Tab-separated table of C-alpha atoms in Angstrom:
chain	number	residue	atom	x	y	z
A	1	UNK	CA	-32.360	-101.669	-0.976
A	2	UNK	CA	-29.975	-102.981	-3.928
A	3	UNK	CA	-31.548	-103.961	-7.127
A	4	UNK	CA	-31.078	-107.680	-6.803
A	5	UNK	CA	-33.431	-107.871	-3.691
A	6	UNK	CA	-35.865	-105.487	-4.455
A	7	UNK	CA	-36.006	-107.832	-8.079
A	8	UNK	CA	-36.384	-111.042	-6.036
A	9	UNK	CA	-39.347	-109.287	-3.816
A	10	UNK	CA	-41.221	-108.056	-6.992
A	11	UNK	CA	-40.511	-111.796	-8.422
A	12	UNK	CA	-42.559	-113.186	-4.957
A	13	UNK	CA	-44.820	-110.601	-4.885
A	14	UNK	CA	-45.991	-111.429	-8.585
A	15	UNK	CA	-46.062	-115.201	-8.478
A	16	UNK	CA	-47.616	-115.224	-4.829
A	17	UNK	CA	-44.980	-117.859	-3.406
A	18	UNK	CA	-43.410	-117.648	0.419
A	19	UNK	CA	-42.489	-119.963	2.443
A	20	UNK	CA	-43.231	-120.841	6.068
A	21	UNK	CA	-41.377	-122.770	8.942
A	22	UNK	CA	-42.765	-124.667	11.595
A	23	UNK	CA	-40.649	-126.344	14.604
A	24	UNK	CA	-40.834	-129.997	14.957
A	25	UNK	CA	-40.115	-132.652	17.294
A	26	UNK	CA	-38.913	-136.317	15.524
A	27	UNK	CA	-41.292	-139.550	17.069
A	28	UNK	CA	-41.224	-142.668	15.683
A	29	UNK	CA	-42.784	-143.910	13.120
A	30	UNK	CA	-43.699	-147.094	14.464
A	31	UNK	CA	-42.830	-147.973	18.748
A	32	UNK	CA	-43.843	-151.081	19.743
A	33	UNK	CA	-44.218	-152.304	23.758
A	34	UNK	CA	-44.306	-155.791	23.600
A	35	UNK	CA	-45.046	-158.005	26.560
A	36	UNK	CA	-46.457	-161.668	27.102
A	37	UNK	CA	-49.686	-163.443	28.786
A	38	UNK	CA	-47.969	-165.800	30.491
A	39	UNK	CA	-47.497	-165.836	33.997
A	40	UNK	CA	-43.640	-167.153	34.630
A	41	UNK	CA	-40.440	-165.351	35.558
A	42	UNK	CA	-37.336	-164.048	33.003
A	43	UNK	CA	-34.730	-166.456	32.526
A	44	UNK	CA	-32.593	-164.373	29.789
A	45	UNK	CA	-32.515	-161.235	28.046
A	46	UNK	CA	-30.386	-160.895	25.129
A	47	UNK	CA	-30.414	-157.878	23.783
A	48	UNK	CA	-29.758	-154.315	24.883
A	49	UNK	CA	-30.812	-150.797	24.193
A	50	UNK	CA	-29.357	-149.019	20.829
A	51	UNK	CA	-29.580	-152.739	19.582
A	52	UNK	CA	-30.736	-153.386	15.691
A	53	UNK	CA	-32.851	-156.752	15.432
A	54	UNK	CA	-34.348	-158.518	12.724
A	55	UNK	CA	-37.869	-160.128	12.541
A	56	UNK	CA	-37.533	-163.526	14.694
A	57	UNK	CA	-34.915	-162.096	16.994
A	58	UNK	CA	-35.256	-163.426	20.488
A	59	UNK	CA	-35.602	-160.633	22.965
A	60	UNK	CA	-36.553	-162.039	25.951
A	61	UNK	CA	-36.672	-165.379	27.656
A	62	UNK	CA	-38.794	-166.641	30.089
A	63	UNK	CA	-38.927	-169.826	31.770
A	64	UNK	CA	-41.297	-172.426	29.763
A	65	UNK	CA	-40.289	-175.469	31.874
A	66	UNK	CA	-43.793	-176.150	33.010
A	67	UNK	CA	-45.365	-175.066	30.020
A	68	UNK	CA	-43.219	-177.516	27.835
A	69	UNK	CA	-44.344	-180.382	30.188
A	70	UNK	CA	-48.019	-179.623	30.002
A	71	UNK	CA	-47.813	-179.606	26.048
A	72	UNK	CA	-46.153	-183.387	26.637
A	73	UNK	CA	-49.672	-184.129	28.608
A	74	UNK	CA	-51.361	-182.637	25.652
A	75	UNK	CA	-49.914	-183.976	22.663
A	76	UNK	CA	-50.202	-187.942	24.670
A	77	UNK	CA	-54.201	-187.136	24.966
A	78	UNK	CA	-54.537	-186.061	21.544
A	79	UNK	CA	-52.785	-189.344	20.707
A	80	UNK	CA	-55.018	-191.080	23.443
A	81	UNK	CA	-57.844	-189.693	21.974
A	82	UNK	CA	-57.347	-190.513	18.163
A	83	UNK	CA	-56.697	-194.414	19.371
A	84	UNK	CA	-59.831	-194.073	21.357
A	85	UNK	CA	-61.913	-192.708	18.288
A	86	UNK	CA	-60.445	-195.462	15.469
A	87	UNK	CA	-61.672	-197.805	18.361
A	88	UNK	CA	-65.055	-196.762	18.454
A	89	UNK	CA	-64.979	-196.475	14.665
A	90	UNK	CA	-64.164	-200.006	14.551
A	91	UNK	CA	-66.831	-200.462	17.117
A	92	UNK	CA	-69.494	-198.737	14.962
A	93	UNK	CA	-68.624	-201.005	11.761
A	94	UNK	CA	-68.946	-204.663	13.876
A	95	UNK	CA	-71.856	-203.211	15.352
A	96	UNK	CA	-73.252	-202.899	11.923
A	97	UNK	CA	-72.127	-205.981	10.215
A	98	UNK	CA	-74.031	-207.512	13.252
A	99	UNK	CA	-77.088	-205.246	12.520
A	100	UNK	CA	-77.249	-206.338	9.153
A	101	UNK	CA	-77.326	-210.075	9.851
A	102	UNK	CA	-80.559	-209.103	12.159
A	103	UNK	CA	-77.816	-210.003	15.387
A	104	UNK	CA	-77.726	-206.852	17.114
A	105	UNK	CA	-80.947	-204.251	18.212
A	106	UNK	CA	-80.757	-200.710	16.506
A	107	UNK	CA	-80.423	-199.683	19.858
A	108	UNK	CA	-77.063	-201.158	20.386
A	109	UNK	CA	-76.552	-199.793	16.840
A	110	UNK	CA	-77.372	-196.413	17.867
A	111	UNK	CA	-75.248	-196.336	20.978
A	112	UNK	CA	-72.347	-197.251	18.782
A	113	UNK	CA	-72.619	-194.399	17.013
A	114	UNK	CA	-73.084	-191.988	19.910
A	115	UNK	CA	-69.856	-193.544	21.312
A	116	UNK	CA	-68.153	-192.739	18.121
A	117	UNK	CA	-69.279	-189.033	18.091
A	118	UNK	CA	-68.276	-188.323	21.590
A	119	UNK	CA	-64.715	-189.811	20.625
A	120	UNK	CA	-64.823	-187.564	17.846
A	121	UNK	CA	-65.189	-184.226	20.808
A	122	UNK	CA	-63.056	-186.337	22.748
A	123	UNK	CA	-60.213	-185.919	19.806
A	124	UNK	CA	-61.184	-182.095	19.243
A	125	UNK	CA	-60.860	-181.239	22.695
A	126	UNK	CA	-57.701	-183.058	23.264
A	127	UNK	CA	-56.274	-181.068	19.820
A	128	UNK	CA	-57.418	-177.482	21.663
A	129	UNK	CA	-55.606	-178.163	24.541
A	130	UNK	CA	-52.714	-179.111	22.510
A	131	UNK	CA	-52.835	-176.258	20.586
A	132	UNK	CA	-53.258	-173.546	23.812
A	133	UNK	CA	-50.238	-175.471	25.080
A	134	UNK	CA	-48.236	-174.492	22.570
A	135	UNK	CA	-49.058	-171.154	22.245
A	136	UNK	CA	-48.060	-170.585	26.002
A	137	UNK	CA	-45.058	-172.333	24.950
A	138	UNK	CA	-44.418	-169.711	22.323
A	139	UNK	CA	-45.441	-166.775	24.838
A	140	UNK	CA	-42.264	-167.378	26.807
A	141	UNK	CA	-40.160	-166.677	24.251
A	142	UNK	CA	-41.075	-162.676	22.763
A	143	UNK	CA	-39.599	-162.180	19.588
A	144	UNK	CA	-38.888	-159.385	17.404
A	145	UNK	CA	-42.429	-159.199	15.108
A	146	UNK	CA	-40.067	-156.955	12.305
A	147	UNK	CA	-36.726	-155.722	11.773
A	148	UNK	CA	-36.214	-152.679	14.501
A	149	UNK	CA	-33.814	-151.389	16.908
A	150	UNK	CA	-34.646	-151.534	20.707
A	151	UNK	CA	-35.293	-148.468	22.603
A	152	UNK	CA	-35.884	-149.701	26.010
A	153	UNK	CA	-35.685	-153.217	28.109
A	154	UNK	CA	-37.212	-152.886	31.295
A	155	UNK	CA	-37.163	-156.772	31.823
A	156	UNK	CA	-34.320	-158.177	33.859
A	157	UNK	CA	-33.332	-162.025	34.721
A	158	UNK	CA	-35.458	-163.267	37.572
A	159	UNK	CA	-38.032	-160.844	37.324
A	160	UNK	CA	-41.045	-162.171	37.847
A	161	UNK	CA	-43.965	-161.849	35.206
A	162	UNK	CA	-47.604	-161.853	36.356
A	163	UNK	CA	-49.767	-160.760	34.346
A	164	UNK	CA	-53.430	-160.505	36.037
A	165	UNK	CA	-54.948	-157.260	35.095
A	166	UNK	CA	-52.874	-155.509	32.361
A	167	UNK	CA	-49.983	-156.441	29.910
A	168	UNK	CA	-46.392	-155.402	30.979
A	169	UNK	CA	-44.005	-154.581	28.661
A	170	UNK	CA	-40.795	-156.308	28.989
A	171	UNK	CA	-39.113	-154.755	25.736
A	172	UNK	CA	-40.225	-151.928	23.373
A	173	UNK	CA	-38.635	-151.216	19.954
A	174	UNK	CA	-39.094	-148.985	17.277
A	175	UNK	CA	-38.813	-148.518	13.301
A	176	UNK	CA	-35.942	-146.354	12.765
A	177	UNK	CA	-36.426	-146.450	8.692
A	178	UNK	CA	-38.612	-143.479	8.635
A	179	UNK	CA	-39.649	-141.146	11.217
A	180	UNK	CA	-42.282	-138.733	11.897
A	181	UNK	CA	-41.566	-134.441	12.482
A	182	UNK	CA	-44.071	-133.115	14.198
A	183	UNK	CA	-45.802	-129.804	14.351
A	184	UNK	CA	-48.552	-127.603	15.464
A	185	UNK	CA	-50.192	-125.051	13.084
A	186	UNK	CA	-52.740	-122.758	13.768
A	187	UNK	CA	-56.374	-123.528	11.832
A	188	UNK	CA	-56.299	-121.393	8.634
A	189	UNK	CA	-52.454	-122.866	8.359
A	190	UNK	CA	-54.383	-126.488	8.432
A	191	UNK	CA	-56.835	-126.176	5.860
A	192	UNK	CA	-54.120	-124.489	4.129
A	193	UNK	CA	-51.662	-127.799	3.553
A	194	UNK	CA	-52.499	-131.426	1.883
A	195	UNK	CA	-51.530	-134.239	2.538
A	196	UNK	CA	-48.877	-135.267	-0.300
A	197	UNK	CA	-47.579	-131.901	-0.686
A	198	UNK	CA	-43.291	-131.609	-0.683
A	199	UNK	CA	-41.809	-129.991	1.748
A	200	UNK	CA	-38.290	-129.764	3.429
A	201	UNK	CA	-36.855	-131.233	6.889
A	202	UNK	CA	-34.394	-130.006	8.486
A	203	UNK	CA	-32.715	-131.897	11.393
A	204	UNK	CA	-28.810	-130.908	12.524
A	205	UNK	CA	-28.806	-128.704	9.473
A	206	UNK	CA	-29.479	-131.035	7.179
A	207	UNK	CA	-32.419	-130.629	4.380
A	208	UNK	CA	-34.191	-133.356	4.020
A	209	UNK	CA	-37.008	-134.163	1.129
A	210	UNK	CA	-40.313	-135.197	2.113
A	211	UNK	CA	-44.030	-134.801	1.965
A	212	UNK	CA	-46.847	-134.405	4.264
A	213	UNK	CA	-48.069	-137.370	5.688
A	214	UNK	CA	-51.189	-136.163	7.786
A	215	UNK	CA	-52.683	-133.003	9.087
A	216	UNK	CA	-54.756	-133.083	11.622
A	217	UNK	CA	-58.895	-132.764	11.924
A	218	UNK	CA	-58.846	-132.823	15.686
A	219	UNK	CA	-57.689	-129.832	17.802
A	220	UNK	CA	-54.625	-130.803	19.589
A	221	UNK	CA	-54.256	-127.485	22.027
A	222	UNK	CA	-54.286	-128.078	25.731
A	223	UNK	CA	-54.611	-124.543	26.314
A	224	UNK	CA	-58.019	-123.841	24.265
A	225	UNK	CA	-55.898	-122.730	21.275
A	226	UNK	CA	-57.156	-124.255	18.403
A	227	UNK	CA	-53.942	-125.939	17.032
A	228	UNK	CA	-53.233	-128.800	14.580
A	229	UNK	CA	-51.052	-131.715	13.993
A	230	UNK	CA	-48.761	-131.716	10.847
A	231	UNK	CA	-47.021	-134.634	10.696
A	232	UNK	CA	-44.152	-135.450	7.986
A	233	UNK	CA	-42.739	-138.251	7.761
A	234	UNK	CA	-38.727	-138.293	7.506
A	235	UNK	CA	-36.720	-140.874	5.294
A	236	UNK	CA	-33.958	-141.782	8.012
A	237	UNK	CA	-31.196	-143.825	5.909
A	238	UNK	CA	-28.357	-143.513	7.005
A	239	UNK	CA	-28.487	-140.874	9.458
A	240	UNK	CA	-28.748	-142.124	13.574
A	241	UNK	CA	-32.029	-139.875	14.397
A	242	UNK	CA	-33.743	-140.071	17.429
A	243	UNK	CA	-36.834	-139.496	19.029
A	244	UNK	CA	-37.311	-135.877	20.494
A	245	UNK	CA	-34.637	-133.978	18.375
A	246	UNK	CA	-35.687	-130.767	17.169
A	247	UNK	CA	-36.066	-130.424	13.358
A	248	UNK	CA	-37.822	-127.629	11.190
A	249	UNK	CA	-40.132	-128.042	8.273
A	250	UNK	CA	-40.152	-125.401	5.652
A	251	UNK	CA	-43.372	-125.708	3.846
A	252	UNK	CA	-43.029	-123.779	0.482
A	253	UNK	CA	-46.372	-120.999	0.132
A	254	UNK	CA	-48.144	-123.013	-2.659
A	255	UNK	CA	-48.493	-126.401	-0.754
């Protein structure tokens, strides 16, 4: 053994630091599959997958024909409505001035106001339709919620969207930004590491910076071995990473 090595061994073996690597697999960060509640069929889909979108971005389409003509029937009873209640408001003040000059029966009085009060539900009823209207309009059109890129688009023109028991997804994207390596350690290796602690990426032979972002408390073996989620979570930039590449975290011995 030359003297360099056997000095760098005596140098770890004094100040108690190694290092340990543990294979990963990249997830995202953040995948989203988003779908509707409406029932209605697609009419376009404008975006593709590999596509970046910002927050607002149309995605998909459906047709809101018959949705847009039932919010025209709501927003012309809401108007029906508030005409009907400054009616019976007007109603309730004759039927006072009457009162007072000993014309009219508290009775009568008292039925004005009930008429005024139900005109008053009358109104608020009329606004939650209007309102449930246009939220189904809105539910035909699925938007992007944040900036992302789209990972899959199972939705096609025509298809048909019924939605009875369960959501389906018609899109799903994901936040490329940052990214999550994941790994499996053993128990004493997990009580070893905190969360916070620096360690190194590597993905394509790259290094990359970074800290641990969780360790798991749950076992995570399907086997019966009692292993543990590390998770790290990657800093993408510039680089085009993907879900399910291989990458390797070196976690230095003093984490």
């Amino acid at each position: 053994m030359t003297k360099p090595i056997l000095l760098s061994l005596l140098l770890l073996a004094a100040t108690g630091i190694s290092a340990a690597d543990y294979e990963a697999v990249l997830h995202w960060s953040k995948r989203v599959e988003l779908g509707t509640t409406v029932t209605s069929y697609v009419t376009e889909v404008p975006v593709s997958i590999g596509q970046r979108v910002q927050r607002g971005d149309l995605l998909v389409q459906l047709d809101d024909r018959e949705f847009k003509a039932q919010l025209q029937q709501a927003a012309a009873a809401v108007k029906r409505a508030r005409l009907l209640l400054e009616e019976a408001g007007r109603e309730q003040e004759r039927a006072q001035e009457m009162y007072d000059l000993t014309m009219l029966s508290e009775h009568d009085l008292r039925m004005t106001e009930v008429r005024r009060i139900e005109a008053e539900e009358a109104l608020q009823q009329a606004r939650l339709a209007r309102t449930q209207a246009e939220l189904r309009v809105e539910r035909c059109s699925i938007r992007a919620p944040q900036d992302a890129i789209v990972v899959d688009v199972p939705a096609t023109p025509g298809q048909a969207v019924v939605n009875q028991l369960q959501l389906l997804p018609l899109v799903t994207i994901a936040i490329r930004e940052q990214m999550w390596a994941v790994a499996q350690v053993d128990a004493d290796t997990a009580i070893s590491l905190a969360e916070g602690s620096p360690v190194t990426v590597t993905v394509r032979g790259e290094k990359i910076s970074s800290t641990i972002g969780r360790v798991g408390l749950e076992a995570a073996g399907k086997d019966g071995s009692p292993v543990f989620t590390l998770g790290v979570l990657v800093p993408a930039g510039n680089r085009e990473l993907r879900a399910g590449e291989r990458a390797l975290i070196s976690v230095p011995g003093d984490a």
